[in-house]
Amino acid sequence: MKIVRISNAAIQPDEGLAALAGLGGGAVSSFTGIARDDGGVTAIELEHYPGMTEASLSSLIEAATARWSLLGAIITHRVGIVPVGAPVVVVGAASLHRAAALEATAFLIDRLKTEAPFWKREHYADGTAKWVDAKASDDARAERWA
Amino acid sequence: MKLVYFARVREAIGLSSEECDVPQDARSVGDLVAWISARSEEHACALQDLSRLRFALDQEMVADDALLGAAQELAIFPPVTGG
């Protein structure tokens, strides 16, 4: 099971994880990224590159399934306006034993952060908005998997 | 070729996409970006620092020395910040 979903509406993390739990393995691992209240941020807005986004996330799942023995993997990513406290991204993997699912989950989110064509803008209570800069620490984490 | 812009680049140029006829002497992504820069002050400003830009040819990430070949679409954008 390999699922990539780009959503304009609120993500329900449990839906994808329940599907992974039904694959007969002994392990499901997941990561949920949540819009954070960073110094007065009220919402974040995500822009993406339709077409390339889906292809890029699918190829990340292909790379993870080539590297680890997985029963399934999912990536669900929000686009548009996401209020603080709501999920932005859910990544999950299922495997027979925990190591593969745990490592694949970290791989998927680390590589997503540096490869998938999304751009994030923070909205503040006073009506202003600011594009978020890419972080060198994210590049360093992604390079661990090279 | 279709040019598509995202995030800060889109805002700085004031367009999300436009068409261009690739000049014969533009062989690489970097060549074409230099040529696009001359279109307007906004283009020049948005595209002046290649180190702060990323590129995709036909929706595959490439470096600025990648050859254009027969590609139909060049996307120009800042480093990605999803997740």
Coordinates of C-alpha atoms in Angstrom, one line a residue:
Chain A
M1 CA 0.0 0.0 0.0
K2 CA 1.5 3.3 -1.1
I3 CA -0.6 6.4 -0.7
V4 CA 0.2 10.0 -1.4
R5 CA -2.5 12.6 -0.7
I6 CA -2.4 16.4 -1.1
S7 CA -5.3 17.9 0.9
N8 CA -7.0 21.3 0.9
A9 CA -9.1 20.2 3.9
A10 CA -8.2 19.2 7.5
I11 CA -6.1 16.0 7.7
Q12 CA -7.4 13.1 9.8
P13 CA -4.1 11.4 10.8
D14 CA -5.9 8.3 12.1
E15 CA -7.4 7.4 8.8
G16 CA -4.1 6.6 7.0
L17 CA -2.7 5.0 10.1
A18 CA -5.6 2.7 10.5
A19 CA -5.1 1.5 6.9
L20 CA -1.4 0.8 7.7
A21 CA -2.4 -1.1 10.9
G22 CA -4.6 -3.4 8.8
L23 CA -1.7 -4.7 6.6
G24 CA -0.8 -7.6 8.9
G25 CA 2.5 -6.3 10.2
G26 CA 3.7 -5.9 13.7
A27 CA 4.6 -2.3 13.5
V28 CA 3.2 1.1 12.4
S29 CA 5.3 4.2 12.8
S30 CA 4.2 7.8 12.0
F31 CA 5.2 11.4 12.2
T32 CA 2.7 14.2 12.4
G33 CA 3.9 17.8 11.8
I34 CA 1.6 20.5 13.3
A35 CA 1.4 24.2 12.6
R36 CA 3.2 25.8 15.5
D37 CA 2.5 29.1 17.2
D38 CA 6.0 30.6 16.6
G39 CA 5.9 34.1 18.1
G40 CA 2.4 35.2 17.2
V41 CA 1.8 33.0 14.2
T42 CA -2.0 32.4 13.7
A43 CA -1.8 30.2 10.6
I44 CA 0.6 28.9 8.1
E45 CA -0.1 28.9 4.3
L46 CA 1.4 26.2 2.0
E47 CA 1.9 26.7 -1.7
H48 CA 3.0 23.7 -3.8
Y49 CA 3.8 22.7 -7.4
P50 CA 0.8 20.6 -8.5
G51 CA 2.0 17.5 -10.4
M52 CA 5.6 17.7 -9.3
T53 CA 4.5 17.5 -5.6
E54 CA 2.7 14.2 -6.1
A55 CA 5.5 12.7 -8.2
S56 CA 8.1 13.8 -5.7
L57 CA 6.3 12.3 -2.7
S58 CA 5.6 9.0 -4.7
S59 CA 9.3 8.7 -5.5
L60 CA 10.2 9.2 -1.8
I61 CA 7.9 6.3 -1.0
E62 CA 9.5 4.2 -3.7
A63 CA 12.9 5.0 -2.3
A64 CA 11.8 4.0 1.2
T65 CA 10.3 0.7 0.0
A66 CA 13.5 -0.1 -1.9
R67 CA 15.6 0.6 1.2
W68 CA 13.4 -1.0 3.9
S69 CA 11.1 -4.0 3.9
L70 CA 7.8 -2.1 4.3
L71 CA 4.2 -3.4 4.0
G72 CA 3.0 0.1 3.2
A73 CA 3.7 3.8 3.5
I74 CA 1.6 7.0 3.4
I75 CA 2.2 10.7 3.0
T76 CA -0.6 13.2 3.5
H77 CA 0.3 16.9 3.2
R78 CA -2.0 19.9 3.7
V79 CA -1.9 22.8 1.3
G80 CA -3.6 26.2 1.6
I81 CA -4.2 27.9 5.0
V82 CA -3.6 25.7 8.1
P83 CA -4.5 27.2 11.5
V84 CA -2.1 26.8 14.4
G85 CA -2.5 23.5 16.1
A86 CA -3.8 21.6 13.0
P87 CA -1.7 18.9 11.3
V88 CA 0.3 20.0 8.2
V89 CA 1.8 16.6 7.3
V90 CA 1.4 12.9 8.3
V91 CA 3.9 10.4 7.2
G92 CA 3.5 6.7 8.2
A93 CA 5.1 3.3 7.5
A94 CA 4.1 -0.3 8.3
S95 CA 6.5 -3.2 8.6
L96 CA 6.8 -6.6 10.2
H97 CA 9.1 -5.4 13.0
R98 CA 9.6 -1.9 14.3
A99 CA 13.1 -0.9 13.0
A100 CA 12.1 -0.7 9.3
A101 CA 8.9 1.4 10.1
L102 CA 10.7 3.7 12.4
E103 CA 13.7 4.4 10.1
A104 CA 11.5 4.7 7.0
T105 CA 9.3 7.3 8.8
A106 CA 12.3 9.4 9.7
F107 CA 13.7 9.1 6.1
L108 CA 10.4 10.1 4.6
I109 CA 9.9 13.3 6.6
D110 CA 13.6 14.3 6.5
R111 CA 13.7 14.0 2.7
L112 CA 10.3 15.5 2.2
K113 CA 11.5 18.6 4.0
T114 CA 14.3 19.2 1.5
E115 CA 12.9 17.7 -1.7
A116 CA 9.2 18.1 -2.0
P117 CA 8.1 21.4 -3.7
F118 CA 6.1 23.1 -0.9
W119 CA 6.7 26.6 0.4
K120 CA 5.4 27.8 3.7
R121 CA 4.3 31.3 4.7
E122 CA 3.5 32.4 8.3
H123 CA 0.5 34.6 8.9
Y124 CA 0.5 36.9 12.0
A125 CA -2.4 38.3 14.1
D126 CA -1.6 41.9 12.8
G127 CA -2.4 40.7 9.2
T128 CA 1.2 40.5 8.0
A129 CA 2.7 37.4 6.5
K130 CA 6.3 36.2 6.0
W131 CA 7.8 33.4 3.9
V132 CA 9.7 30.8 5.9
D133 CA 13.4 30.4 5.1
A134 CA 14.8 26.9 4.5
K135 CA 17.0 25.7 7.4
A136 CA 20.5 24.3 7.1
S137 CA 19.6 21.8 9.9
D138 CA 17.0 20.3 7.6
D139 CA 19.6 19.8 4.9
A140 CA 21.9 18.1 7.4
R141 CA 19.2 15.7 8.5
A142 CA 18.2 14.8 4.9
E143 CA 21.9 14.2 4.1
R144 CA 22.1 11.5 6.8
W145 CA 20.1 9.3 4.4
A146 CA 22.3 9.9 1.3
Chain B
M1 CA 9.0 27.0 -23.1
K2 CA 6.7 27.5 -20.1
L3 CA 8.2 29.3 -17.1
V4 CA 6.6 28.7 -13.7
Y5 CA 7.4 30.6 -10.5
F6 CA 6.6 29.9 -6.9
A7 CA 6.5 31.6 -3.5
R8 CA 8.9 34.6 -3.2
V9 CA 10.0 34.3 -6.9
R10 CA 6.3 34.4 -8.0
E11 CA 5.6 37.4 -5.9
A12 CA 8.7 39.3 -6.9
I13 CA 8.1 38.8 -10.6
G14 CA 4.3 39.3 -10.2
L15 CA 3.4 36.3 -12.4
S16 CA 2.8 32.6 -11.6
S17 CA 3.7 31.6 -15.2
E18 CA 4.6 32.9 -18.6
E19 CA 5.8 31.6 -22.0
C20 CA 9.2 32.3 -23.6
D21 CA 11.0 31.5 -26.8
V22 CA 14.3 30.0 -25.7
P23 CA 17.2 31.8 -27.4
Q24 CA 19.5 29.5 -29.4
D25 CA 22.5 30.3 -27.3
A26 CA 20.8 29.3 -24.0
R27 CA 22.0 25.8 -23.4
S28 CA 21.7 25.4 -19.6
V29 CA 19.2 26.4 -17.0
G30 CA 21.6 29.1 -15.8
D31 CA 21.9 30.5 -19.3
L32 CA 18.1 30.8 -19.6
V33 CA 17.7 32.3 -16.2
A34 CA 20.3 35.0 -17.0
W35 CA 18.3 35.7 -20.2
I36 CA 15.0 35.8 -18.4
S37 CA 16.5 38.3 -15.9
A38 CA 16.6 40.9 -18.6
R39 CA 12.8 40.8 -19.1
S40 CA 12.1 43.4 -16.4
E41 CA 13.4 45.0 -13.3
E42 CA 11.2 42.6 -11.3
H43 CA 12.7 39.6 -13.1
A44 CA 16.2 40.9 -12.5
C45 CA 15.5 41.4 -8.8
A46 CA 13.8 38.0 -8.3
L47 CA 16.6 36.1 -10.2
Q48 CA 19.8 37.9 -9.2
D49 CA 21.1 35.4 -6.7
L50 CA 21.3 31.9 -8.2
S51 CA 22.4 30.4 -4.9
R52 CA 19.0 31.3 -3.4
L53 CA 17.1 29.7 -6.2
R54 CA 16.2 26.1 -7.1
F55 CA 15.1 24.8 -10.5
A56 CA 13.0 22.0 -11.9
L57 CA 13.0 21.0 -15.6
D58 CA 9.8 19.2 -16.6
Q59 CA 9.1 18.8 -12.8
E60 CA 12.4 17.2 -11.9
M61 CA 14.8 19.1 -9.6
V62 CA 18.0 20.0 -11.4
A63 CA 21.1 22.2 -10.8
D64 CA 21.6 25.4 -12.7
D65 CA 24.2 23.8 -15.0
A66 CA 21.6 21.2 -16.3
L67 CA 21.1 21.3 -20.0
L68 CA 17.7 22.5 -21.2
G69 CA 17.5 19.8 -24.0
A70 CA 13.9 19.4 -25.1
A71 CA 12.3 20.4 -21.8
Q72 CA 8.9 22.0 -22.0
E73 CA 8.7 23.6 -18.5
L74 CA 11.2 25.4 -16.3
A75 CA 10.2 26.1 -12.7
I76 CA 12.1 28.6 -10.6
F77 CA 11.6 28.8 -6.8
P78 CA 13.2 29.3 -3.5
P79 CA 14.6 26.4 -1.4
V80 CA 11.5 24.3 -0.4
T81 CA 10.0 24.5 3.1
G82 CA 7.3 21.9 3.4
G83 CA 6.6 19.4 6.2

